[in-house]
């Protein structure tokens, strides 16, 4: 009877397990079918976690800190930061108030780190007092230096791409296209900092902004000397009714001449820049290789 009871219990357990697996599989199939035909709306937690960490935590915290710093910041400085962010191409992703808060937050973090180091360690009083101020100043300067470097890189990229873009504009206009269509052709041909600004200008003109104003806004955003001269020539030609193809041809020749002069200037600066690496890196190695074997003989000769 014990064996029979064991067999009955085993069979009942097997039946229960099979029924449970079938029910689970049926539930999975039902969920797959529901997910296939009806998309569930995401929850608030999912939407919040989908946002990057810097947008959820870092940037809001920086803006709160910036409201404190804004009391001691003149309006001209905030306007200058806004212009620099526009020149760096960050006006759509970073606000001036946020950038100011990031600078203050980094300076505060560096100063707090220095205070912790000085409290945990030992050293001269001048070192322990001055280190927080030095690191705070470094934290305040580093974001501004990073922004300046980004502006310089972007301006160089636009300056390098401008002559080729003007050449394509000349070819397109002389082939019978209008200026707007020629500009669109340049945007479709390349994908760089200059063509992105051209695409933004075309979008502004489609929204109803006059061409002259859109071009002036482009010059203000980029703030590159070559592009400023080119846009000033276009605006003047539009005002005076001069043929735009002649203006583009003259500007293309001028841009090629400036690019050649810029390359010659860099070539003339190269020997001067090579002096310091040669004096401090190459010449000492040559002295060691050439005069090294003779040093023991010279020492023996003077004994």
GROMACS .gro file of C-alpha atoms in nm:
model
  303
    1UNK     CA    1   0.000   0.000   0.000
    2UNK     CA    2   0.291   0.233   0.067
    3UNK     CA    3   0.422   0.171  -0.283
    4UNK     CA    4   0.079   0.231  -0.434
    5UNK     CA    5   0.039   0.556  -0.241
    6UNK     CA    6   0.381   0.670  -0.361
    7UNK     CA    7   0.286   0.599  -0.723
    8UNK     CA    8  -0.041   0.788  -0.684
    9UNK     CA    9   0.134   1.089  -0.531
   10UNK     CA   10   0.402   1.086  -0.803
   11UNK     CA   11   0.137   1.070  -1.076
   12UNK     CA   12  -0.060   1.354  -0.914
   13UNK     CA   13   0.255   1.567  -0.887
   14UNK     CA   14   0.337   1.501  -1.251
   15UNK     CA   15  -0.015   1.599  -1.356
   16UNK     CA   16   0.001   1.918  -1.150
   17UNK     CA   17   0.341   2.008  -1.295
   18UNK     CA   18   0.221   1.955  -1.653
   19UNK     CA   19  -0.091   2.163  -1.591
   20UNK     CA   20   0.117   2.438  -1.433
   21UNK     CA   21   0.359   2.448  -1.729
   22UNK     CA   22   0.070   2.461  -1.974
   23UNK     CA   23  -0.096   2.743  -1.782
   24UNK     CA   24   0.231   2.936  -1.768
   25UNK     CA   25   0.290   2.884  -2.139
   26UNK     CA   26  -0.066   2.993  -2.213
   27UNK     CA   27  -0.009   3.311  -2.010
   28UNK     CA   28   0.316   3.382  -2.197
   29UNK     CA   29   0.148   3.331  -2.533
   30UNK     CA   30  -0.138   3.559  -2.427
   31UNK     CA   31   0.104   3.832  -2.321
   32UNK     CA   32   0.296   3.801  -2.647
   33UNK     CA   33  -0.026   3.835  -2.847
   34UNK     CA   34  -0.136   4.135  -2.643
   35UNK     CA   35   0.205   4.297  -2.684
   36UNK     CA   36   0.188   4.232  -3.058
   37UNK     CA   37  -0.149   4.397  -3.113
   38UNK     CA   38  -0.165   4.652  -2.832
   39UNK     CA   39   0.132   4.858  -2.718
   40UNK     CA   40   0.120   4.939  -2.351
   41UNK     CA   41   0.184   5.301  -2.257
   42UNK     CA   42   0.512   5.342  -2.065
   43UNK     CA   43   0.490   5.423  -1.699
   44UNK     CA   44   0.621   5.742  -1.540
   45UNK     CA   45   0.917   5.553  -1.394
   46UNK     CA   46   1.012   5.419  -1.736
   47UNK     CA   47   0.988   5.765  -1.891
   48UNK     CA   48   1.200   5.914  -1.614
   49UNK     CA   49   1.467   5.646  -1.639
   50UNK     CA   50   1.479   5.684  -2.018
   51UNK     CA   51   1.611   6.040  -1.976
   52UNK     CA   52   1.995   6.053  -1.950
   53UNK     CA   53   2.147   6.101  -1.606
   54UNK     CA   54   2.291   6.441  -1.687
   55UNK     CA   55   1.949   6.573  -1.789
   56UNK     CA   56   1.780   6.425  -1.480
   57UNK     CA   57   2.032   6.517  -1.210
   58UNK     CA   58   2.336   6.716  -1.322
   59UNK     CA   59   2.177   6.992  -1.531
   60UNK     CA   60   1.888   7.068  -1.288
   61UNK     CA   61   2.137   7.082  -0.999
   62UNK     CA   62   2.359   7.315  -1.201
   63UNK     CA   63   2.066   7.547  -1.270
   64UNK     CA   64   1.983   7.562  -0.899
   65UNK     CA   65   2.341   7.654  -0.820
   66UNK     CA   66   2.339   7.911  -1.100
   67UNK     CA   67   2.047   8.098  -0.942
   68UNK     CA   68   2.272   8.159  -0.641
   69UNK     CA   69   2.567   8.274  -0.855
   70UNK     CA   70   2.342   8.489  -1.074
   71UNK     CA   71   2.307   8.742  -0.792
   72UNK     CA   72   2.677   8.827  -0.825
   73UNK     CA   73   2.702   8.798  -1.206
   74UNK     CA   74   2.645   9.104  -1.427
   75UNK     CA   75   2.410   9.076  -1.721
   76UNK     CA   76   2.688   9.145  -1.970
   77UNK     CA   77   2.875   8.834  -1.856
   78UNK     CA   78   2.565   8.620  -1.902
   79UNK     CA   79   2.514   8.764  -2.250
   80UNK     CA   80   2.878   8.690  -2.330
   81UNK     CA   81   2.837   8.329  -2.217
   82UNK     CA   82   2.530   8.298  -2.439
   83UNK     CA   83   2.725   8.426  -2.741
   84UNK     CA   84   3.011   8.185  -2.673
   85UNK     CA   85   2.770   7.893  -2.648
   86UNK     CA   86   2.619   7.995  -2.983
   87UNK     CA   87   2.967   8.012  -3.141
   88UNK     CA   88   3.044   7.666  -3.000
   89UNK     CA   89   2.723   7.523  -3.146
   90UNK     CA   90   2.580   7.441  -2.802
   91UNK     CA   91   2.294   7.690  -2.792
   92UNK     CA   92   2.039   7.414  -2.842
   93UNK     CA   93   2.172   7.179  -2.574
   94UNK     CA   94   2.317   7.405  -2.303
   95UNK     CA   95   2.172   7.721  -2.154
   96UNK     CA   96   2.395   8.006  -2.025
   97UNK     CA   97   2.247   7.966  -1.678
   98UNK     CA   98   2.326   7.593  -1.683
   99UNK     CA   99   2.683   7.653  -1.796
  100UNK     CA  100   2.733   7.908  -1.520
  101UNK     CA  101   2.599   7.656  -1.268
  102UNK     CA  102   2.832   7.386  -1.400
  103UNK     CA  103   3.131   7.615  -1.351
  104UNK     CA  104   3.028   7.700  -0.996
  105UNK     CA  105   2.946   7.337  -0.916
  106UNK     CA  106   3.283   7.214  -1.043
  107UNK     CA  107   3.465   7.484  -0.845
  108UNK     CA  108   3.271   7.392  -0.531
  109UNK     CA  109   3.342   7.021  -0.581
  110UNK     CA  110   3.714   7.079  -0.630
  111UNK     CA  111   3.731   7.301  -0.323
  112UNK     CA  112   3.547   7.043  -0.112
  113UNK     CA  113   3.784   6.771  -0.232
  114UNK     CA  114   4.083   6.988  -0.140
  115UNK     CA  115   3.940   7.055   0.207
  116UNK     CA  116   3.896   6.681   0.265
  117UNK     CA  117   4.255   6.617   0.157
  118UNK     CA  118   4.394   6.886   0.385
  119UNK     CA  119   4.192   6.763   0.683
  120UNK     CA  120   4.297   6.402   0.626
  121UNK     CA  121   4.665   6.477   0.570
  122UNK     CA  122   4.932   6.695   0.716
  123UNK     CA  123   5.156   6.961   0.572
  124UNK     CA  124   5.250   7.328   0.591
  125UNK     CA  125   4.979   7.574   0.685
  126UNK     CA  126   5.022   7.765   0.357
  127UNK     CA  127   4.963   7.446   0.163
  128UNK     CA  128   4.655   7.346   0.360
  129UNK     CA  129   4.503   7.694   0.331
  130UNK     CA  130   4.592   7.767  -0.031
  131UNK     CA  131   4.506   7.432  -0.189
  132UNK     CA  132   4.123   7.476  -0.171
  133UNK     CA  133   4.147   7.818  -0.334
  134UNK     CA  134   4.377   7.690  -0.608
  135UNK     CA  135   4.156   7.392  -0.691
  136UNK     CA  136   3.842   7.608  -0.679
  137UNK     CA  137   3.999   7.850  -0.926
  138UNK     CA  138   4.098   7.556  -1.144
  139UNK     CA  139   3.743   7.420  -1.137
  140UNK     CA  140   3.610   7.761  -1.236
  141UNK     CA  141   3.858   7.802  -1.525
  142UNK     CA  142   3.850   7.451  -1.679
  143UNK     CA  143   3.493   7.470  -1.827
  144UNK     CA  144   3.571   7.807  -1.980
  145UNK     CA  145   3.894   7.670  -2.130
  146UNK     CA  146   3.704   7.370  -2.268
  147UNK     CA  147   3.448   7.602  -2.426
  148UNK     CA  148   3.720   7.819  -2.580
  149UNK     CA  149   3.887   7.512  -2.727
  150UNK     CA  150   3.557   7.392  -2.874
  151UNK     CA  151   3.492   7.735  -3.028
  152UNK     CA  152   3.838   7.742  -3.183
  153UNK     CA  153   3.800   7.392  -3.329
  154UNK     CA  154   3.459   7.474  -3.473
  155UNK     CA  155   3.583   7.798  -3.630
  156UNK     CA  156   3.879   7.621  -3.787
  157UNK     CA  157   3.649   7.354  -3.931
  158UNK     CA  158   3.419   7.620  -4.080
  159UNK     CA  159   3.714   7.814  -4.214
  160UNK     CA  160   3.854   7.505  -4.387
  161UNK     CA  161   3.518   7.409  -4.539
  162UNK     CA  162   3.422   7.756  -4.663
  163UNK     CA  163   3.633   7.777  -4.986
  164UNK     CA  164   3.505   7.444  -5.118
  165UNK     CA  165   3.148   7.538  -5.031
  166UNK     CA  166   3.179   7.870  -5.217
  167UNK     CA  167   3.323   7.688  -5.520
  168UNK     CA  168   3.021   7.457  -5.526
  169UNK     CA  169   2.792   7.759  -5.490
  170UNK     CA  170   2.959   7.922  -5.790
  171UNK     CA  171   2.920   7.609  -6.002
  172UNK     CA  172   2.556   7.565  -5.901
  173UNK     CA  173   2.458   7.928  -5.961
  174UNK     CA  174   2.634   7.940  -6.297
  175UNK     CA  175   2.454   7.618  -6.392
  176UNK     CA  176   2.121   7.796  -6.353
  177UNK     CA  177   2.017   7.733  -5.993
  178UNK     CA  178   1.899   8.006  -5.762
  179UNK     CA  179   2.097   8.097  -5.454
  180UNK     CA  180   1.865   7.908  -5.218
  181UNK     CA  181   1.875   7.595  -5.435
  182UNK     CA  182   2.254   7.622  -5.463
  183UNK     CA  183   2.279   7.651  -5.085
  184UNK     CA  184   2.059   7.344  -5.053
  185UNK     CA  185   2.290   7.163  -5.293
  186UNK     CA  186   2.587   7.240  -5.066
  187UNK     CA  187   2.393   7.111  -4.764
  188UNK     CA  188   2.314   6.786  -4.946
  189UNK     CA  189   2.673   6.743  -5.063
  190UNK     CA  190   2.855   6.761  -4.728
  191UNK     CA  191   2.785   6.714  -4.358
  192UNK     CA  192   3.004   6.942  -4.147
  193UNK     CA  193   2.970   7.242  -3.918
  194UNK     CA  194   2.931   7.487  -4.206
  195UNK     CA  195   2.663   7.290  -4.388
  196UNK     CA  196   2.467   7.246  -4.064
  197UNK     CA  197   2.462   7.623  -4.024
  198UNK     CA  198   2.357   7.659  -4.389
  199UNK     CA  199   2.074   7.412  -4.326
  200UNK     CA  200   1.961   7.617  -4.026
  201UNK     CA  201   1.964   7.932  -4.239
  202UNK     CA  202   1.753   7.764  -4.506
  203UNK     CA  203   1.505   7.652  -4.240
  204UNK     CA  204   1.477   8.009  -4.112
  205UNK     CA  205   1.412   8.138  -4.464
  206UNK     CA  206   1.141   7.874  -4.513
  207UNK     CA  207   0.974   7.996  -4.194
  208UNK     CA  208   0.945   8.347  -4.340
  209UNK     CA  209   1.261   8.524  -4.221
  210UNK     CA  210   1.404   8.749  -4.496
  211UNK     CA  211   1.722   8.628  -4.661
  212UNK     CA  212   1.928   8.926  -4.545
  213UNK     CA  213   1.827   8.877  -4.183
  214UNK     CA  214   1.889   8.502  -4.200
  215UNK     CA  215   2.236   8.560  -4.343
  216UNK     CA  216   2.315   8.820  -4.076
  217UNK     CA  217   2.203   8.574  -3.809
  218UNK     CA  218   2.433   8.314  -3.963
  219UNK     CA  219   2.729   8.553  -3.943
  220UNK     CA  220   2.645   8.635  -3.581
  221UNK     CA  221   2.620   8.268  -3.481
  222UNK     CA  222   2.945   8.158  -3.646
  223UNK     CA  223   3.156   8.476  -3.602
  224UNK     CA  224   3.427   8.370  -3.848
  225UNK     CA  225   3.602   8.654  -4.031
  226UNK     CA  226   3.600   8.489  -4.375
  227UNK     CA  227   3.232   8.402  -4.348
  228UNK     CA  228   3.149   8.752  -4.223
  229UNK     CA  229   3.315   8.905  -4.531
  230UNK     CA  230   3.137   8.659  -4.760
  231UNK     CA  231   2.793   8.730  -4.608
  232UNK     CA  232   2.852   9.106  -4.610
  233UNK     CA  233   2.928   9.085  -4.983
  234UNK     CA  234   2.611   8.883  -5.046
  235UNK     CA  235   2.393   9.126  -4.850
  236UNK     CA  236   2.546   9.424  -5.028
  237UNK     CA  237   2.498   9.261  -5.368
  238UNK     CA  238   2.136   9.188  -5.281
  239UNK     CA  239   2.077   9.550  -5.180
  240UNK     CA  240   2.245   9.698  -5.488
  241UNK     CA  241   2.105   9.448  -5.736
  242UNK     CA  242   2.446   9.319  -5.847
  243UNK     CA  243   2.465   8.978  -6.017
  244UNK     CA  244   2.518   8.723  -5.742
  245UNK     CA  245   2.722   8.494  -5.968
  246UNK     CA  246   2.988   8.764  -6.012
  247UNK     CA  247   3.003   8.821  -5.637
  248UNK     CA  248   3.036   8.448  -5.572
  249UNK     CA  249   3.313   8.416  -5.832
  250UNK     CA  250   3.508   8.704  -5.677
  251UNK     CA  251   3.461   8.565  -5.327
  252UNK     CA  252   3.574   8.218  -5.440
  253UNK     CA  253   3.898   8.361  -5.579
  254UNK     CA  254   3.949   8.562  -5.261
  255UNK     CA  255   3.889   8.260  -5.037
  256UNK     CA  256   4.137   8.047  -5.229
  257UNK     CA  257   4.395   8.324  -5.200
  258UNK     CA  258   4.338   8.350  -4.826
  259UNK     CA  259   4.368   7.975  -4.784
  260UNK     CA  260   4.699   7.978  -4.971
  261UNK     CA  261   4.829   8.267  -4.760
  262UNK     CA  262   4.720   8.089  -4.442
  263UNK     CA  263   4.905   7.773  -4.548
  264UNK     CA  264   5.218   7.977  -4.622
  265UNK     CA  265   5.195   8.143  -4.282
  266UNK     CA  266   5.176   7.806  -4.109
  267UNK     CA  267   5.472   7.682  -4.315
  268UNK     CA  268   5.682   7.982  -4.205
  269UNK     CA  269   5.590   7.920  -3.839
  270UNK     CA  270   5.692   7.553  -3.851
  271UNK     CA  271   6.073   7.602  -3.815
  272UNK     CA  272   6.023   7.827  -3.511
  273UNK     CA  273   5.793   7.571  -3.347
  274UNK     CA  274   6.049   7.296  -3.412
  275UNK     CA  275   6.326   7.476  -3.222
  276UNK     CA  276   6.212   7.379  -2.871
  277UNK     CA  277   6.160   7.005  -2.942
  278UNK     CA  278   6.498   6.990  -3.115
  279UNK     CA  279   6.684   7.172  -2.834
  280UNK     CA  280   6.525   6.987  -2.542
  281UNK     CA  281   6.457   6.641  -2.694
  282UNK     CA  282   6.662   6.567  -3.007
  283UNK     CA  283   6.995   6.742  -2.938
  284UNK     CA  284   7.048   6.588  -2.589
  285UNK     CA  285   7.000   6.240  -2.734
  286UNK     CA  286   7.247   6.317  -3.013
  287UNK     CA  287   7.501   6.447  -2.761
  288UNK     CA  288   7.468   6.131  -2.555
  289UNK     CA  289   7.514   5.905  -2.861
  290UNK     CA  290   7.804   6.102  -3.014
  291UNK     CA  291   7.994   6.225  -2.706
  292UNK     CA  292   7.904   5.944  -2.467
  293UNK     CA  293   8.186   5.701  -2.572
  294UNK     CA  294   8.445   5.982  -2.554
  295UNK     CA  295   8.364   6.091  -2.198
  296UNK     CA  296   8.562   5.809  -2.022
  297UNK     CA  297   8.872   5.892  -2.231
  298UNK     CA  298   8.842   6.262  -2.153
  299UNK     CA  299   8.812   6.183  -1.781
  300UNK     CA  300   9.121   5.958  -1.793
  301UNK     CA  301   9.318   6.226  -1.981
  302UNK     CA  302   9.260   6.484  -1.706
  303UNK     CA  303   9.360   6.249  -1.421
   0.00000   0.00000   0.00000
